Short mmCIF file of C-alpha atoms (C1' of nucleotides) in Angstrom, two decimals:
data_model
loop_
_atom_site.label_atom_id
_atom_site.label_comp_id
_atom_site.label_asym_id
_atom_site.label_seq_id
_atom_site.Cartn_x
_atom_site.Cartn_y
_atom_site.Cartn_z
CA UNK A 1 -10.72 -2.13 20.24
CA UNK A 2 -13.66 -3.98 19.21
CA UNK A 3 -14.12 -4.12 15.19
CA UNK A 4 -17.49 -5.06 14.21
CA UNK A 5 -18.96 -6.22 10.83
CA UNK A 6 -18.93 -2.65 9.20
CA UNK A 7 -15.66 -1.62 10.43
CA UNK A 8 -14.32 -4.98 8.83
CA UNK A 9 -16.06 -3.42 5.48
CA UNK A 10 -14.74 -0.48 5.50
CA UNK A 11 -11.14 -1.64 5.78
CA UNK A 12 -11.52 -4.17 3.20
CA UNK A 13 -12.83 -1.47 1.26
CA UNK A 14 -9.87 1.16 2.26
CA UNK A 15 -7.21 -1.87 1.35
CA UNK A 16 -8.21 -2.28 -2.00
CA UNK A 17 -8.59 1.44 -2.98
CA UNK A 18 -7.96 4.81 -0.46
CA UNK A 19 -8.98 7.23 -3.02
CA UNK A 20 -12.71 6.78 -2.45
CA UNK A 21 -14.43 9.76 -1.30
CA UNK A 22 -16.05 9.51 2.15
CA UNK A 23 -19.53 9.69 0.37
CA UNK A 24 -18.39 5.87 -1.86
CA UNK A 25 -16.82 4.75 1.13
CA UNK A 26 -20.51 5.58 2.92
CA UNK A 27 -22.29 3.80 0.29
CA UNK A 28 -20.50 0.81 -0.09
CA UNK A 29 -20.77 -0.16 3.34
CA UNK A 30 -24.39 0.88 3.92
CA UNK A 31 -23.80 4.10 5.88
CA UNK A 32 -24.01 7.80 5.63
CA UNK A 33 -21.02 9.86 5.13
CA UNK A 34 -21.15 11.46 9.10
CA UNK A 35 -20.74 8.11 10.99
CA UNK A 36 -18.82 6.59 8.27
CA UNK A 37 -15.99 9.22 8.68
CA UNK A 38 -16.69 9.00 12.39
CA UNK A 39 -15.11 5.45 11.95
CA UNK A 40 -12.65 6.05 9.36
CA UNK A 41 -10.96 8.60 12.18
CA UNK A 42 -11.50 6.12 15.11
CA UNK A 43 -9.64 3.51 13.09
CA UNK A 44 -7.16 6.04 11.85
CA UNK A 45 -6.70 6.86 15.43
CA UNK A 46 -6.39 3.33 17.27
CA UNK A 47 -3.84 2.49 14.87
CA UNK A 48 -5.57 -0.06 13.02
CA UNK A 49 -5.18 2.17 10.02
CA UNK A 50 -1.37 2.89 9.42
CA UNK A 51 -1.05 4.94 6.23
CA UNK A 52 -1.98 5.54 2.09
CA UNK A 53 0.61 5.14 -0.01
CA UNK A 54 0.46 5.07 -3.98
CA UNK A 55 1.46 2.02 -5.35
CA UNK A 56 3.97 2.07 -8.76
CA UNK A 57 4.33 -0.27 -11.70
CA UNK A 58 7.80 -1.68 -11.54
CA UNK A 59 7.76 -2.64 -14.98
CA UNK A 60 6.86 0.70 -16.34
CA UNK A 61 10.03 2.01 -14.39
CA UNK A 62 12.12 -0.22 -16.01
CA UNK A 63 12.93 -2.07 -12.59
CA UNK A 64 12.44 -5.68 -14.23
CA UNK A 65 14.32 -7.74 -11.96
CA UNK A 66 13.11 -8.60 -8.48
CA UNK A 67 15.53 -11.32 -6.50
CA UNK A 68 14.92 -12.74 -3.06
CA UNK A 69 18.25 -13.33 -1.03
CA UNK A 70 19.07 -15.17 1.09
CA UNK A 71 21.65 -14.22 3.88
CA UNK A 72 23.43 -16.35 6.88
CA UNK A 73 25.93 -14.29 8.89
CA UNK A 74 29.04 -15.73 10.75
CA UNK A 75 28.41 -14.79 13.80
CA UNK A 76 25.04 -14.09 15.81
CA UNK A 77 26.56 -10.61 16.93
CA UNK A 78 24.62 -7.27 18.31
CA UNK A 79 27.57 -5.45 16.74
CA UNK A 80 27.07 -7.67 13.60
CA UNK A 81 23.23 -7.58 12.94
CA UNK A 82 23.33 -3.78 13.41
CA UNK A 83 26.40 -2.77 11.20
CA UNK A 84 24.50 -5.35 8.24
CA UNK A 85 20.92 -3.74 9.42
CA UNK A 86 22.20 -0.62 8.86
CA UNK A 87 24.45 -0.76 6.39
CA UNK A 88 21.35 -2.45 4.20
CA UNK A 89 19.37 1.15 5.22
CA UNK A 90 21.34 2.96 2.43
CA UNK A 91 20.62 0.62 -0.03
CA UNK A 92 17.57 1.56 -2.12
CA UNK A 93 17.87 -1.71 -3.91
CA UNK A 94 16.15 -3.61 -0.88
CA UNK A 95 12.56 -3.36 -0.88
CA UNK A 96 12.09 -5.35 2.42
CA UNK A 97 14.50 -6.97 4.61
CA UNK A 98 13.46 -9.78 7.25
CA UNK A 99 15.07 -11.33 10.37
CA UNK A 100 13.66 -14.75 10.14
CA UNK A 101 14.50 -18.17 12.47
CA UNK A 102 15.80 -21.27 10.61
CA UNK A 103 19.20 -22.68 10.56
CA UNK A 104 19.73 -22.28 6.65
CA UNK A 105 19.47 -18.36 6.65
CA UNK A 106 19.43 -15.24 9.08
CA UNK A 107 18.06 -12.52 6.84
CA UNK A 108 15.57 -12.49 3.96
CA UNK A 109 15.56 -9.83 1.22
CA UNK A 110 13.68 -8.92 -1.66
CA UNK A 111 15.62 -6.80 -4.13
CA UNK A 112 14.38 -5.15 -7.16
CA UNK A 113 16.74 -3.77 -9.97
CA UNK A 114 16.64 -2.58 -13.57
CA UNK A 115 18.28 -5.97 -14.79
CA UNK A 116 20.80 -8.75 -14.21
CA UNK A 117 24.11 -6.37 -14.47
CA UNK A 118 22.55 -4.10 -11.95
CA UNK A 119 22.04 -7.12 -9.70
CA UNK A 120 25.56 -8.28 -9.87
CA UNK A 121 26.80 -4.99 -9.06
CA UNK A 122 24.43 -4.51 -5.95
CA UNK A 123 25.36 -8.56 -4.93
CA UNK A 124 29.32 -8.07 -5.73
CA UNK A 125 29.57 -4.47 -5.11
CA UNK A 126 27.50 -3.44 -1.93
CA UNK A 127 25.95 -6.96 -0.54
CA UNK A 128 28.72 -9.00 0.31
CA UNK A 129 31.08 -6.38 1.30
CA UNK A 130 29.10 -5.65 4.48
CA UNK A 131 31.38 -7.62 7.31
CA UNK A 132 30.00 -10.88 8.26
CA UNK A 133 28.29 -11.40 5.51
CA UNK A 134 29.12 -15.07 4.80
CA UNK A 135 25.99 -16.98 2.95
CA UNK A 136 24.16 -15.65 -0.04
CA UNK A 137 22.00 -18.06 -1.86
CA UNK A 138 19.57 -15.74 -4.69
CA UNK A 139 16.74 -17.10 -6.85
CA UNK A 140 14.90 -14.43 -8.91
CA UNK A 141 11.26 -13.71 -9.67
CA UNK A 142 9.55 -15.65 -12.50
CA UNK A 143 6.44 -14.65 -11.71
CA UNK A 144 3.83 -13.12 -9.26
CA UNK A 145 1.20 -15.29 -8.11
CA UNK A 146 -0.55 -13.47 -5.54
CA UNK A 147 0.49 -9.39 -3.79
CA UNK A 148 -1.93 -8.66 -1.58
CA UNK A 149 -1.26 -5.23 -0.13
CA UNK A 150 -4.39 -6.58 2.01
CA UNK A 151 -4.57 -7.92 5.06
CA UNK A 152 -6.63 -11.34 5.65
CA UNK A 153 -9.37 -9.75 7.49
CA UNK A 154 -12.50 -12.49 6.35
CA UNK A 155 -11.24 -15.06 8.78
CA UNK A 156 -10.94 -12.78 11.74
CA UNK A 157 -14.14 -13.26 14.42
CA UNK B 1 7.74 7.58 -21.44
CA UNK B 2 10.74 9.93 -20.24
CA UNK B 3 9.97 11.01 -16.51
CA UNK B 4 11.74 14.26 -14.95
CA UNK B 5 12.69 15.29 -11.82
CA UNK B 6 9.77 16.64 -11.00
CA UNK B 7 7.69 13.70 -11.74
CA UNK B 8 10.26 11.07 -9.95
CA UNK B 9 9.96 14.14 -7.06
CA UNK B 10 5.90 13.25 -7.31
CA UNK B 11 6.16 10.20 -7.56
CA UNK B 12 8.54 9.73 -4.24
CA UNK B 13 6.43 12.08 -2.19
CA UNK B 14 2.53 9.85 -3.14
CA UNK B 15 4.45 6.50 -2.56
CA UNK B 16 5.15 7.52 1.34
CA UNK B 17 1.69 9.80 1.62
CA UNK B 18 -1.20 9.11 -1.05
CA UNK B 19 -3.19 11.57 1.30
CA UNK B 20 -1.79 14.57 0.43
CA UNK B 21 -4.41 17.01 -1.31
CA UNK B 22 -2.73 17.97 -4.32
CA UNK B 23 -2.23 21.44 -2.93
CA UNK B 24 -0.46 20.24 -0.65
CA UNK B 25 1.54 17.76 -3.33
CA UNK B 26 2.41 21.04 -5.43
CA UNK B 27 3.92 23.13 -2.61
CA UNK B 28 6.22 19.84 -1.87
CA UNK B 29 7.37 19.72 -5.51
CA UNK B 30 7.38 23.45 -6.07
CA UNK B 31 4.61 23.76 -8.29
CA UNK B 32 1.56 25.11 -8.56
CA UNK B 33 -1.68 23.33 -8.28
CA UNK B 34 -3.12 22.78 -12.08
CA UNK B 35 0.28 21.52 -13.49
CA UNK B 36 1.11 19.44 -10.57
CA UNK B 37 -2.84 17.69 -10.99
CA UNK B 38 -1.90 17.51 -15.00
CA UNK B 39 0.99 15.53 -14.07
CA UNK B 40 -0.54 12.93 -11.48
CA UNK B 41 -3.34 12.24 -13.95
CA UNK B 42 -0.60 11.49 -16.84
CA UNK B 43 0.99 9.30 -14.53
CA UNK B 44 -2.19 8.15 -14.01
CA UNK B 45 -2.91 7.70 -17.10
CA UNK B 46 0.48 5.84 -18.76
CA UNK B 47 -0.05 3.17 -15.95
CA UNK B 48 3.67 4.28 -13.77
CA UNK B 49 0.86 5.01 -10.97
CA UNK B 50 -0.96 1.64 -10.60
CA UNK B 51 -3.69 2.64 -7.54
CA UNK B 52 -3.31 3.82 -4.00
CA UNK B 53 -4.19 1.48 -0.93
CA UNK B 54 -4.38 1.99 2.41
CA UNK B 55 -2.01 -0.06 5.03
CA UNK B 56 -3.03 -1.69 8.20
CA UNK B 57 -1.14 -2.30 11.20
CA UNK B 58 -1.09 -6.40 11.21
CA UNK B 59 -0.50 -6.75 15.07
CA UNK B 60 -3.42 -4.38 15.78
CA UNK B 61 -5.55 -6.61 13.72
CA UNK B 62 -4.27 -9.66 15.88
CA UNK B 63 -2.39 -11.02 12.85
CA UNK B 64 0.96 -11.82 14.69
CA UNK B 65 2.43 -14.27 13.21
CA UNK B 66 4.20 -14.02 9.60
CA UNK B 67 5.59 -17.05 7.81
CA UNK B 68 7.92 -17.57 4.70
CA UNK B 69 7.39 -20.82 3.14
CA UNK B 70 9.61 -22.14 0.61
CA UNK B 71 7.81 -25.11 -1.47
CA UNK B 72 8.83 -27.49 -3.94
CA UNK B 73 6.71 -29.45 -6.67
CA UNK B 74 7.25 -33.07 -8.00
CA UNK B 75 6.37 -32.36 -11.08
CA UNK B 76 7.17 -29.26 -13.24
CA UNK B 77 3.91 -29.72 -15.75
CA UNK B 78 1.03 -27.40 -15.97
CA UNK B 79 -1.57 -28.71 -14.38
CA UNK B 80 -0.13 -28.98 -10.94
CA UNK B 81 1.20 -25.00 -11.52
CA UNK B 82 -2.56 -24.28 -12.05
CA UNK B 83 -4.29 -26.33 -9.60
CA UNK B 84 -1.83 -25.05 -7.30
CA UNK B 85 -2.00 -21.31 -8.59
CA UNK B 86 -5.57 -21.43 -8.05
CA UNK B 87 -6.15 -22.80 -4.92
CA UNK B 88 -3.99 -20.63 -3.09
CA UNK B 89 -5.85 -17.92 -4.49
CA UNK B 90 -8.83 -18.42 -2.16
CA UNK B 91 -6.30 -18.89 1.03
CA UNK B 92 -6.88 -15.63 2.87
CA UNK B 93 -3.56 -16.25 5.28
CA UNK B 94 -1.49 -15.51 1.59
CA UNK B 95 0.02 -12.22 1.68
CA UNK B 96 2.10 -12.99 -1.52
CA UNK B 97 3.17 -16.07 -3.91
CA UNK B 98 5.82 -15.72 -6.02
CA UNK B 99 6.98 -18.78 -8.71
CA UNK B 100 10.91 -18.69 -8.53
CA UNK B 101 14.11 -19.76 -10.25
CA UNK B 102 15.98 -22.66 -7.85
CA UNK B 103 17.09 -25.55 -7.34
CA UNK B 104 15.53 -25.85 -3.55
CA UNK B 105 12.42 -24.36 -3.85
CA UNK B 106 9.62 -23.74 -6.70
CA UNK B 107 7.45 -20.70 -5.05
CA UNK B 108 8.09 -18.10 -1.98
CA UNK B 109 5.07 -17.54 -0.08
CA UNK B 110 4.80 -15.13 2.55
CA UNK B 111 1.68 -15.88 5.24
CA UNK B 112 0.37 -14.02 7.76
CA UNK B 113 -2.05 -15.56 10.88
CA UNK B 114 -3.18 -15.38 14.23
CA UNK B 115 -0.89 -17.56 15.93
CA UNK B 116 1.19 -20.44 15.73
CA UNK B 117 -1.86 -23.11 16.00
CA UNK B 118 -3.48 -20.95 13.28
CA UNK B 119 -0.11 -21.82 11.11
CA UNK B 120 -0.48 -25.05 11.74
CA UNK B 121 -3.74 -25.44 11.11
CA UNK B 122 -2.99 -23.74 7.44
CA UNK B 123 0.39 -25.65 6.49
CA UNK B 124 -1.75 -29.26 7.82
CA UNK B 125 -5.04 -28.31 6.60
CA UNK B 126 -4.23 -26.43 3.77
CA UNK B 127 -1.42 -25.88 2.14
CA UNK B 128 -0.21 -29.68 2.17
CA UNK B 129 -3.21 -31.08 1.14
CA UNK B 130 -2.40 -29.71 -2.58
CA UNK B 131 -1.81 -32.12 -5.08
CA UNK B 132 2.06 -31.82 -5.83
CA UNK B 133 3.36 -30.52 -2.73
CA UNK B 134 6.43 -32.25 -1.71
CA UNK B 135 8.43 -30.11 0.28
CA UNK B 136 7.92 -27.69 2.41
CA UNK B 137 10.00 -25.19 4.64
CA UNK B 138 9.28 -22.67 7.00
CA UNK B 139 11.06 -19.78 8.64
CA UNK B 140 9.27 -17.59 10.50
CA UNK B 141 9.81 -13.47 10.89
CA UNK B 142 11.31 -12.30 14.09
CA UNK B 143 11.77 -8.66 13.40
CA UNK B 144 11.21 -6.42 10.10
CA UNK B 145 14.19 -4.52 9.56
CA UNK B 146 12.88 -2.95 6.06
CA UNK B 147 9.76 -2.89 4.05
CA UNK B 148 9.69 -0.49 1.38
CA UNK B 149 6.33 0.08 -0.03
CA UNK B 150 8.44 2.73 -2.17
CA UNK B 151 10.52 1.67 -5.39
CA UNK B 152 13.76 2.82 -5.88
CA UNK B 153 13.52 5.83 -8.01
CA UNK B 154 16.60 7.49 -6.26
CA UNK B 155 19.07 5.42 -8.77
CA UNK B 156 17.21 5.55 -11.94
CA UNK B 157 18.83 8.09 -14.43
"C1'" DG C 1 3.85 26.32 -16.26
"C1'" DG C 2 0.53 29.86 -14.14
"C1'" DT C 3 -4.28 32.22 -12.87
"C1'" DG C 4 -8.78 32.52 -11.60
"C1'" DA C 5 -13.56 31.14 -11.11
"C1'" DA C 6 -17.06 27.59 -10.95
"C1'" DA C 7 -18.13 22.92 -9.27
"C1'" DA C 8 -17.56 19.33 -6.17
"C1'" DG C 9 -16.24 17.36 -1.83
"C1'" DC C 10 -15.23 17.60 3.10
"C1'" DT C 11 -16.07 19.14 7.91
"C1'" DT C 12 -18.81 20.48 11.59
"C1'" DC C 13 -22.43 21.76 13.42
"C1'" DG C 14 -27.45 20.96 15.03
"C1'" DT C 15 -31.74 18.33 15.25
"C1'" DG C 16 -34.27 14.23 15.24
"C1'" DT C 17 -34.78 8.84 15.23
"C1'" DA D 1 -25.31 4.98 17.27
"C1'" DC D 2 -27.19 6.53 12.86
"C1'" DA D 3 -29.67 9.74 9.43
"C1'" DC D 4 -30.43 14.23 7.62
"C1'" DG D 5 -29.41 18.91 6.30
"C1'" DA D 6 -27.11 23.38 6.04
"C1'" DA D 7 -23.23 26.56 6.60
"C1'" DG D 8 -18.43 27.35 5.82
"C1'" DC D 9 -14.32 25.94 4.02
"C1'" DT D 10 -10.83 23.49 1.06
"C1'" DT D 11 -9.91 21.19 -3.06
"C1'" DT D 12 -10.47 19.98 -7.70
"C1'" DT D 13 -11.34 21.10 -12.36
"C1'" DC D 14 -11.84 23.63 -15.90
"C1'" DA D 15 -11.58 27.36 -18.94
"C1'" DC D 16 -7.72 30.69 -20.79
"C1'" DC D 17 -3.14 33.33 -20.60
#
DNA sequence: GGTGAAAAGCTTCGTGT
DNA sequence: ACACGAAGCTTTTCACC
């Protein structure tokens, strides 16, 4: 699964816009459209390329609040991570939820809601009612640096 | 702005699929082609459709390592937030920075590398070598339970 | 919101470099 | 492996109802 110098372009390409036609995709990284879609398949088929998806403005949807969350559970549980893993499932609050190692937190999620009352009612009124559920420590979005929906590929050989 | 159930139905179906022809679009949403296309390029046009990307597969790519790093600042004053701000900007590893409210930490990074001597080689050869960085914290993701590239659109009225 | 026709883009060949 | 070109098909993009 080799990826040489023009299949690099082509993703970087691909990550910053999937609406280019085949024949822009072609030109941009120096190729004609046959071989270029020959590659867009091949990458679409190793896997390398998982999916388009359309990107929305939060803002614009009135979702103005975004939290990260903190979560420590009382006990380190098969019954308990997947009663809280799937409990968080139905939940359309949680835009990604993590399983992370360190001994201040067990889960990491980033929530995004209309505003602060909707938070309190996800936090008091879904979050910490899921059993086992013992730490919560929030801190909310001031700003957005850097969201790179790309991947790093410039330092890969 | 007032959106309708057909448009939230639109808007759900390009946030899992930006692929779909719009043909294939309308049929989902029970439309017909022309007023489904009228509809994308309003949503388009009002900015609630910000651009479409395609997703790669990190572990393909060799990228198997992901990182959240929790920093704090010494001093709160602008020219540390913008020296900061602007170097990570040309760090490739950084997947996203986020400035956030706390009393423990000052931004939320999320990095993604190789390996763990890749990390290293980032949070020693990087990352600390910013003016103003004083602490530091890392947890590290063992599994990812949820990651929505979709917004919430099920609870909005 | 729907229809239909023209224009544009994509796919899949084959041939040649 | 890539470039080129043409046929056949789907999609998009308009008019207009």
């Amino acid at each position: 699964m080799g990826l040489d110098k023009i299949d690099l372009s082509i993703l970087r390409e691909l990550q910053q816009d999937s609406s280019l036609t085949n024949q822009e995709l072609a030109d941009r990284v120096g190729l004609s459209a046959s071989p270029c879609l020959r590659r867009v398949k091949a990458l679409e088929e190793s896997g390398v390329i998982d999916k388009s998806v359309t990107l929305l403005n939060q803002n614009k949807l009135g979702l103005k609040l975004t939290a990260f969350i903190q979560i420590s559970m009382d006990r380190h549980t098969p019954d308990r991570f997947e009663l809280f893993e799937s409990t968080l499932e139905s939940f359309p609050e949680v835009k990604s939820c993590s399983l992370v190692t360190g001994q201040s937190a067990d889960y990491l999620l980033e929530v995004v809601v209309e505003d602060m009352e909707r938070y309190q009612e996800f936090l008091l009124g879904k979050l910490t009612r899921i059993p086992g559920v013992t730490g919560v420590h929030s801190s909310f979005l001031l700003r957005r640096i850097i969201s790179r929906t790309s991947l790093p590929l410039d330092h890969l050989k």
